[in-house]
Amino acid sequence: MHISAFGAALRTPDLRKKILFTIGLLALYRMGAVLPTPGVDYAAIQRCIDVVQDNSVYALINLFSGGALLQLSVFALGIMPYITASIILQLLTVVIPRLETLKKDGQAGQAKITQYTRYVTIGLAILQATAIISLARTPGALFSGCNEAVIPNDSVWVIMVMIIVMTAGTAVIMWFGELITERGVGNGMSVLIFTSIIATIPAQFASVLGAQGAFAFAMTLLVGLAVVAFVVFVEQAQRRIPVQYAKRMVGRRMYGGTSTYIPLKVNMAGVIPVIFASSLLFLPVLLVQLTGSQAEWSIWVQQNLGTGQGTWYLALYFALIVFFCYFYVSITFNPVDVADNMKKYGGFIPGIRAGRPTAEYLDYVLTRLTAPGSLYLGAIAVLPVFAFGFMGVGSNFIFGGTSLLIIVGVGLDTVKQIEAQLQQRNYEGFLR
């Protein structure tokens, strides 16, 4: 990234407005993330956070809210209800014909699906806010090992106000995300998650430097930069399938005759498989902590899955990431639909017949491309645990697994959007 190119972006009036607009909304988002919900004892919350800060379950829960959830702030639920609703609608599109029809209707159909996503988001936010506040009102339930009364007055009126405030906070975050997408820079929801994650970087770096010393801090930076470079390399990698469009007459005009390609990324699933696998593995741990069970299976879960570093945990984590990678790619990229669209507009892959042979070829390439992509995702999620665990940094460090993939992915996407807008104005951009 060139300093002169960044200066050119700020000197461009409309692009400067977009960048400043995005920064302003992100500042409001972070302000709401630390603003306590009415009825919460802020001092008691801080004492309880100090008790559970090293617990891997709470680290996962707190990841996407930038520390807002455990503080029971106005934006405590973060963007997760919207992400969950989006994933639910995406999965239902495969099994519900009405949603599949809307998806194929272009912009009008997508607007309708977006409206359904908003409704589901509000419903999920109400359920999640109710569940979290129900746990928080009982000392020791939300924060295992901390018996502080984080909600001193648990009357029905106070509880209702807290639920309404948290649900409204989710609606505001959803609005912020859509505003950033429409009038700012980058994908709004992704940028909000990116902001939540990087908000914890200064505290984590300071913790490593204070607890482990300068040498461990320097080694952590080196390992982190090496992992980031590897992630950037693979995230940019793609297999380009050449597509040729035949010439055709429409009236008196000749159309077609052009060449293009279908870009199939090595990691087409993105970070979704890692999120799914993490959530699935932490469900039994969370269940054990909330119920306080001392059964034999509960002890096994705490010993093997609760630390986030055991052999059983890492093996299951890796296997689930590979599984969800194939699963997610299979429902998001349909070779049959792509082949039908190519045939409809006179497109074909050189050497492959249009129609069913094209769909079979695309499926063949995609299946073999997903294999290294799934192994890459599993390695990125598991190997940093060994590296940072060996250095005594901890498995929940910012350069590990889910957070790293999101940071790099969103960063690259945002830079590309700014780069594209600069190139439209004949500037040299960020990259040569």
Coordinates of C-alpha atoms in Angstrom, one line a residue:
M1 CA 0.0 0.0 0.0
H2 CA 1.5 3.3 -1.1
I3 CA 1.3 6.4 1.1
S4 CA 0.8 8.5 -2.0
A5 CA -2.1 6.2 -3.2
F6 CA -3.7 6.5 0.2
G7 CA -3.3 10.3 0.0
A8 CA -4.9 10.2 -3.5
A9 CA -7.9 8.3 -2.0
L10 CA -8.3 11.0 0.6
R11 CA -7.9 13.8 -2.0
T12 CA -10.8 12.3 -4.0
P13 CA -13.9 14.1 -2.7
D14 CA -16.5 11.3 -3.0
L15 CA -14.1 8.5 -1.9
R16 CA -12.9 10.7 1.0
K17 CA -16.6 11.1 2.1
K18 CA -17.1 7.3 2.0
I19 CA -14.0 6.6 4.0
L20 CA -14.8 9.3 6.7
F21 CA -18.5 8.1 6.8
T22 CA -17.3 4.5 7.4
I23 CA -14.9 5.6 10.1
G24 CA -17.6 7.7 11.8
L25 CA -20.0 4.7 11.9
L26 CA -17.3 2.4 13.3
A27 CA -16.6 4.9 16.0
L28 CA -20.3 4.9 17.0
Y29 CA -20.3 1.1 16.9
R30 CA -17.3 0.9 19.3
M31 CA -18.9 3.5 21.6
G32 CA -22.1 1.4 21.9
A33 CA -19.9 -1.7 22.5
V34 CA -18.7 -0.2 25.8
L35 CA -21.9 1.6 26.9
P36 CA -23.6 -0.4 29.7
T37 CA -27.2 -1.5 29.3
P38 CA -29.5 0.1 31.9
G39 CA -29.8 -2.0 35.0
V40 CA -26.3 -3.5 34.8
D41 CA -23.7 -3.1 37.6
Y42 CA -20.7 -2.2 35.6
A43 CA -18.2 -2.7 38.4
A44 CA -19.5 -6.2 39.2
I45 CA -19.3 -7.0 35.4
Q46 CA -15.6 -6.0 35.3
R47 CA -14.8 -8.2 38.3
C48 CA -16.5 -11.2 36.8
I49 CA -14.7 -10.6 33.4
D50 CA -11.4 -10.8 35.3
V51 CA -12.4 -14.2 36.7
V52 CA -13.3 -15.8 33.3
Q53 CA -10.9 -14.0 31.0
D54 CA -8.8 -17.1 30.4
N55 CA -11.8 -19.4 29.7
S56 CA -11.8 -20.5 26.0
V57 CA -15.6 -20.7 25.9
Y58 CA -16.0 -17.1 26.8
A59 CA -13.3 -16.2 24.4
L60 CA -15.3 -17.6 21.5
I61 CA -18.6 -16.0 22.8
N62 CA -16.9 -12.7 23.0
L63 CA -15.0 -12.8 19.7
F64 CA -17.5 -11.2 17.3
S65 CA -18.7 -8.6 19.7
G66 CA -15.3 -7.1 20.5
G67 CA -15.7 -7.7 24.3
A68 CA -19.2 -6.2 24.3
L69 CA -21.2 -9.3 25.1
L70 CA -19.7 -10.1 28.5
Q71 CA -20.0 -6.5 29.5
L72 CA -23.7 -6.6 28.7
S73 CA -23.5 -3.4 26.8
V74 CA -26.0 -1.8 24.4
F75 CA -24.4 -3.6 21.5
A76 CA -23.8 -6.8 23.5
L77 CA -25.3 -9.2 20.9
G78 CA -23.1 -7.7 18.2
I79 CA -23.6 -8.7 14.6
M80 CA -24.0 -12.5 15.3
P81 CA -27.9 -12.5 15.1
Y82 CA -27.7 -11.1 11.6
I83 CA -25.0 -13.6 10.6
T84 CA -27.0 -16.4 12.0
A85 CA -30.1 -15.2 10.2
S86 CA -28.2 -14.9 6.9
I87 CA -26.8 -18.4 7.2
I88 CA -30.3 -19.8 8.0
L89 CA -31.9 -18.0 5.0
Q90 CA -29.0 -19.2 2.8
L91 CA -29.5 -22.8 3.9
L92 CA -33.3 -22.6 3.5
T93 CA -32.9 -21.3 0.0
V94 CA -31.7 -24.8 -1.0
V95 CA -34.8 -26.6 0.5
I96 CA -37.7 -24.0 0.1
P97 CA -38.7 -23.5 -3.6
R98 CA -40.2 -20.0 -2.9
L99 CA -36.8 -18.7 -1.6
E100 CA -35.0 -20.4 -4.5
T101 CA -37.3 -18.6 -6.9
L102 CA -36.7 -15.2 -5.1
K103 CA -32.9 -15.8 -5.3
K104 CA -33.1 -16.2 -9.1
D105 CA -35.4 -13.1 -9.5
G106 CA -32.4 -10.8 -9.4
Q107 CA -32.3 -7.6 -7.4
A108 CA -36.1 -7.6 -6.5
G109 CA -35.9 -11.1 -5.2
Q110 CA -32.7 -10.4 -3.3
A111 CA -34.4 -7.4 -1.6
K112 CA -37.2 -9.6 -0.4
I113 CA -34.7 -12.2 1.0
T114 CA -32.9 -9.3 2.7
Q115 CA -36.2 -8.2 4.3
Y116 CA -36.8 -11.7 5.6
T117 CA -33.3 -11.8 7.0
R118 CA -34.0 -8.6 9.0
Y119 CA -37.2 -10.1 10.5
V120 CA -35.3 -13.3 11.5
T121 CA -32.5 -11.2 12.9
I122 CA -34.9 -9.3 15.3
G123 CA -36.5 -12.6 16.4
L124 CA -33.1 -14.2 17.1
A125 CA -32.0 -11.0 18.9
I126 CA -35.0 -11.2 21.2
L127 CA -34.3 -14.8 22.0
Q128 CA -30.6 -14.3 22.6
A129 CA -31.1 -11.2 24.8
T130 CA -33.7 -13.0 26.9
A131 CA -31.4 -16.1 27.3
I132 CA -28.3 -14.0 28.2
I133 CA -30.2 -11.8 30.7
S134 CA -31.9 -14.8 32.3
L135 CA -28.4 -16.3 32.9
A136 CA -27.0 -12.9 34.1
R137 CA -29.7 -12.4 36.7
T138 CA -28.5 -15.5 38.5
P139 CA -25.1 -15.1 40.2
G140 CA -22.6 -17.6 38.8
A141 CA -24.7 -18.7 35.9
L142 CA -23.4 -16.5 33.1
F143 CA -19.9 -16.1 34.7
S144 CA -18.8 -19.5 36.0
G145 CA -17.0 -19.0 39.2
C146 CA -18.1 -15.4 39.8
N147 CA -21.0 -15.0 42.3
E148 CA -21.4 -11.2 41.8
A149 CA -24.9 -9.8 41.3
V150 CA -24.4 -8.2 37.9
I151 CA -28.1 -7.2 37.8
P152 CA -28.9 -5.8 41.3
N153 CA -32.6 -5.2 40.4
D154 CA -34.1 -8.1 38.5
S155 CA -37.7 -6.9 38.4
V156 CA -39.8 -7.6 35.4
W157 CA -39.7 -4.0 34.2
V158 CA -35.9 -3.8 34.4
I159 CA -35.5 -7.1 32.5
M160 CA -38.0 -6.0 29.8
V161 CA -36.1 -2.7 29.3
M162 CA -32.7 -4.6 29.0
I163 CA -34.2 -7.0 26.4
I164 CA -35.6 -4.1 24.4
V165 CA -32.3 -2.1 24.6
M166 CA -30.2 -5.1 23.5
T167 CA -32.6 -6.0 20.6
A168 CA -32.7 -2.3 19.5
G169 CA -28.9 -2.4 19.6
T170 CA -28.8 -5.3 17.2
A171 CA -31.2 -3.4 14.9
V172 CA -28.9 -0.4 15.0
I173 CA -25.9 -2.5 14.2
M174 CA -27.7 -4.1 11.3
W175 CA -28.6 -0.6 10.0
F176 CA -24.9 0.5 10.4
G177 CA -23.8 -2.5 8.3
E178 CA -26.2 -1.7 5.5
L179 CA -25.3 2.0 5.5
I180 CA -21.6 1.1 5.2
T181 CA -22.3 -1.2 2.3
E182 CA -24.4 1.4 0.5
R183 CA -22.6 4.6 1.3
G184 CA -19.2 3.6 2.8
V185 CA -16.3 1.4 1.9
G186 CA -16.4 -2.4 2.0
N187 CA -19.0 -4.9 3.0
G188 CA -20.7 -3.4 6.1
M189 CA -21.3 -6.5 8.2
S190 CA -17.7 -7.8 7.5
V191 CA -16.2 -4.4 8.4
L192 CA -18.1 -4.4 11.7
I193 CA -16.8 -7.9 12.6
F194 CA -13.3 -6.8 11.5
T195 CA -13.5 -3.8 13.8
S196 CA -14.7 -5.9 16.8
I197 CA -11.8 -8.3 16.4
I198 CA -9.0 -5.8 15.9
A199 CA -10.3 -3.8 18.9
T200 CA -8.8 -6.5 21.1
I201 CA -5.3 -6.3 19.5
P202 CA -3.7 -3.6 21.7
A203 CA -4.8 -5.4 25.0
Q204 CA -3.5 -8.8 23.7
F205 CA -0.2 -7.4 22.6
A206 CA 0.3 -5.6 25.9
S207 CA -0.6 -8.8 27.8
V208 CA 1.9 -10.9 25.9
L209 CA 4.6 -8.2 26.3
G210 CA 3.9 -7.9 30.0
A211 CA 3.6 -11.6 30.8
Q212 CA 6.1 -13.3 28.5
G213 CA 8.7 -10.6 27.9
A214 CA 10.2 -8.9 24.8
F215 CA 11.6 -12.1 23.2
A216 CA 8.3 -14.0 23.3
F217 CA 6.6 -10.8 22.0
A218 CA 9.0 -10.6 19.1
M219 CA 8.7 -14.3 18.2
T220 CA 4.9 -13.9 18.4
L221 CA 5.0 -11.1 15.9
L222 CA 7.3 -13.1 13.5
V223 CA 5.0 -16.2 13.7
G224 CA 2.0 -14.1 13.2
L225 CA 3.4 -12.3 10.2
A226 CA 4.4 -15.6 8.6
V227 CA 0.9 -17.0 9.1
V228 CA -0.7 -13.8 7.7
A229 CA 1.6 -14.0 4.6
F230 CA 0.5 -17.6 4.0
V231 CA -3.2 -16.7 4.4
V232 CA -2.9 -13.8 2.0
F233 CA -1.2 -16.1 -0.6
V234 CA -3.9 -18.8 -0.4
E235 CA -6.8 -16.4 -0.2
Q236 CA -5.7 -14.8 -3.5
A237 CA -5.2 -18.2 -5.2
Q238 CA -7.8 -19.3 -7.7
R239 CA -8.4 -21.7 -10.6
R240 CA -9.6 -19.8 -13.7
I241 CA -11.9 -21.9 -15.9
P242 CA -11.9 -20.4 -19.5
V243 CA -15.3 -19.6 -21.0
Q244 CA -15.9 -18.7 -24.7
Y245 CA -19.1 -17.1 -25.9
A246 CA -20.2 -17.9 -29.4
K247 CA -21.2 -15.1 -31.8
R248 CA -25.0 -14.6 -32.4
M249 CA -27.2 -12.2 -34.3
V250 CA -29.8 -10.2 -32.5
G251 CA -31.7 -8.1 -35.0
R252 CA -28.9 -6.5 -37.1
R253 CA -26.3 -6.6 -34.3
M254 CA -23.7 -9.2 -33.6
Y255 CA -23.2 -10.2 -30.0
G256 CA -20.8 -12.6 -28.3
G257 CA -17.4 -13.8 -29.5
T258 CA -15.7 -12.8 -26.3
S259 CA -13.6 -14.8 -23.9
T260 CA -13.8 -14.7 -20.1
Y261 CA -13.3 -17.1 -17.2
I262 CA -15.0 -18.5 -14.1
P263 CA -12.8 -17.8 -11.0
L264 CA -12.9 -20.7 -8.6
K265 CA -11.0 -19.8 -5.4
V266 CA -9.0 -22.4 -3.5
N267 CA -10.9 -21.3 -0.3
M268 CA -14.4 -20.8 -1.6
A269 CA -16.0 -21.4 1.8
G270 CA -14.2 -18.5 3.5
V271 CA -14.3 -18.5 7.3
I272 CA -17.8 -20.1 7.6
P273 CA -16.5 -23.7 8.2
V274 CA -14.3 -22.5 11.0
I275 CA -17.1 -20.7 12.7
F276 CA -19.5 -23.7 12.3
A277 CA -16.8 -26.1 13.7
S278 CA -15.9 -23.8 16.6
S279 CA -19.6 -23.3 17.6
L280 CA -20.4 -27.0 17.4
L281 CA -17.4 -28.0 19.6
F282 CA -18.2 -25.4 22.2
L283 CA -21.8 -26.3 22.6
P284 CA -21.2 -29.4 24.8
V285 CA -18.6 -27.4 26.9
L286 CA -21.1 -24.5 27.3
L287 CA -23.8 -27.0 28.3
V288 CA -21.6 -28.6 31.0
Q289 CA -20.7 -25.2 32.4
L290 CA -24.3 -23.9 32.5
T291 CA -25.8 -27.1 34.0
G292 CA -22.9 -27.8 36.4
S293 CA -23.1 -31.5 35.7
Q294 CA -20.5 -33.8 37.3
A295 CA -21.4 -36.9 35.3
E296 CA -18.7 -39.0 33.6
W297 CA -19.4 -37.6 30.2
S298 CA -19.3 -34.0 31.6
I299 CA -15.8 -34.6 33.1
W300 CA -14.6 -36.0 29.7
V301 CA -16.0 -33.0 27.9
Q302 CA -14.3 -30.6 30.3
Q303 CA -10.9 -32.4 30.1
N304 CA -10.8 -32.9 26.3
L305 CA -12.9 -30.1 24.8
G306 CA -12.9 -27.4 27.5
T307 CA -9.3 -26.3 27.1
G308 CA -9.4 -25.8 23.4
Q309 CA -5.9 -27.4 23.1
G310 CA -6.3 -31.1 23.7
T311 CA -5.6 -33.9 21.1
W312 CA -9.3 -34.9 20.9
Y313 CA -10.4 -31.3 20.5
L314 CA -7.9 -30.5 17.7
A315 CA -8.6 -33.7 15.8
L316 CA -12.4 -33.1 16.0
Y317 CA -11.9 -29.5 15.1
F318 CA -9.9 -30.3 12.0
A319 CA -12.3 -33.0 10.8
L320 CA -15.4 -30.7 11.3
I321 CA -13.7 -27.9 9.3
V322 CA -13.0 -30.2 6.4
F323 CA -16.6 -31.5 6.5
F324 CA -18.2 -28.1 6.7
C325 CA -16.0 -26.8 4.0
Y326 CA -17.3 -29.4 1.5
F327 CA -20.8 -28.9 2.8
Y328 CA -20.9 -25.1 2.5
V329 CA -19.3 -25.1 -1.0
S330 CA -21.8 -27.7 -2.2
I331 CA -24.8 -25.4 -1.2
T332 CA -23.3 -22.1 -2.4
F333 CA -22.0 -23.1 -5.8
N334 CA -24.3 -25.1 -8.0
P335 CA -22.5 -26.4 -11.1
V336 CA -25.8 -27.3 -12.8
D337 CA -27.1 -23.7 -12.5
V338 CA -23.8 -22.3 -13.8
A339 CA -23.8 -24.7 -16.8
D340 CA -27.4 -23.8 -17.6
N341 CA -26.7 -20.1 -17.5
M342 CA -23.7 -20.5 -19.7
K343 CA -25.7 -22.6 -22.2
K344 CA -28.5 -20.0 -22.1
Y345 CA -26.2 -17.2 -23.2
G346 CA -24.2 -19.2 -25.7
G347 CA -21.2 -19.8 -23.5
F348 CA -19.0 -23.0 -23.4
I349 CA -15.8 -24.2 -21.9
P350 CA -13.3 -25.0 -24.7
G351 CA -13.1 -28.8 -25.2
I352 CA -16.3 -29.4 -23.1
R353 CA -19.8 -29.8 -24.5
A354 CA -22.4 -27.4 -23.1
G355 CA -25.0 -28.6 -20.7
R356 CA -24.5 -31.7 -18.5
P357 CA -20.8 -32.4 -19.5
T358 CA -20.0 -28.8 -18.4
A359 CA -21.8 -29.3 -15.0
E360 CA -19.9 -32.5 -14.5
Y361 CA -16.6 -30.9 -15.4
L362 CA -17.2 -27.9 -13.0
D363 CA -18.1 -30.4 -10.2
Y364 CA -15.0 -32.4 -10.9
V365 CA -12.7 -29.3 -10.7
L366 CA -14.6 -27.9 -7.6
T367 CA -14.3 -31.1 -5.7
R368 CA -10.6 -31.4 -6.2
L369 CA -10.1 -27.7 -5.5
T370 CA -12.0 -27.9 -2.3
A371 CA -9.6 -30.6 -1.0
P372 CA -6.6 -28.4 -0.5
G373 CA -8.8 -25.5 0.5
S374 CA -10.3 -27.5 3.4
L375 CA -6.9 -28.8 4.5
Y376 CA -5.6 -25.2 4.4
L377 CA -8.5 -24.0 6.6
G378 CA -7.9 -26.8 9.1
A379 CA -4.2 -26.1 9.2
I380 CA -4.7 -22.4 9.8
A381 CA -7.1 -23.1 12.6
V382 CA -5.0 -25.8 14.3
L383 CA -1.3 -25.0 13.7
P384 CA -1.4 -21.6 15.5
V385 CA -2.7 -23.3 18.6
F386 CA 0.6 -25.4 18.7
A387 CA 2.8 -22.4 17.8
F388 CA 1.4 -19.9 20.3
G389 CA 0.8 -22.6 22.9
F390 CA 4.5 -23.6 22.7
M391 CA 5.4 -19.9 23.3
G392 CA 3.0 -19.7 26.2
V393 CA 0.9 -17.0 24.5
G394 CA -2.4 -19.0 24.5
S395 CA -4.7 -20.5 21.9
N396 CA -7.1 -17.5 21.7
F397 CA -4.5 -15.0 20.4
I398 CA -5.5 -12.7 17.7
F399 CA -3.3 -14.4 15.0
G400 CA -5.1 -17.8 15.5
G401 CA -7.8 -19.4 13.5
T402 CA -11.1 -17.6 13.0
S403 CA -10.0 -14.1 13.9
L404 CA -7.0 -14.2 11.5
L405 CA -9.0 -15.4 8.5
I406 CA -11.6 -12.7 9.1
I407 CA -9.0 -9.9 9.5
V408 CA -7.1 -10.9 6.3
G409 CA -10.2 -11.6 4.2
V410 CA -12.0 -8.4 5.1
G411 CA -8.8 -6.3 4.8
L412 CA -8.1 -7.7 1.3
D413 CA -11.7 -7.1 0.2
T414 CA -11.8 -3.5 1.5
V415 CA -8.4 -2.6 -0.1
K416 CA -9.6 -4.1 -3.5
Q417 CA -12.7 -1.9 -3.4
I418 CA -10.7 1.2 -2.7
E419 CA -8.2 0.1 -5.4
A420 CA -11.0 -0.4 -8.0
Q421 CA -12.5 3.1 -7.3
L422 CA -9.0 4.7 -7.6
Q423 CA -8.4 3.0 -10.9
Q424 CA -11.7 4.3 -12.2
R425 CA -10.4 7.8 -11.6
N426 CA -7.0 7.0 -13.3
Y427 CA -5.0 6.9 -10.1
E428 CA -2.3 4.3 -9.7
G429 CA -4.0 2.8 -6.7
F430 CA -2.5 0.8 -3.8
L431 CA -1.0 -2.0 -5.8
R432 CA 1.4 -1.9 -8.8

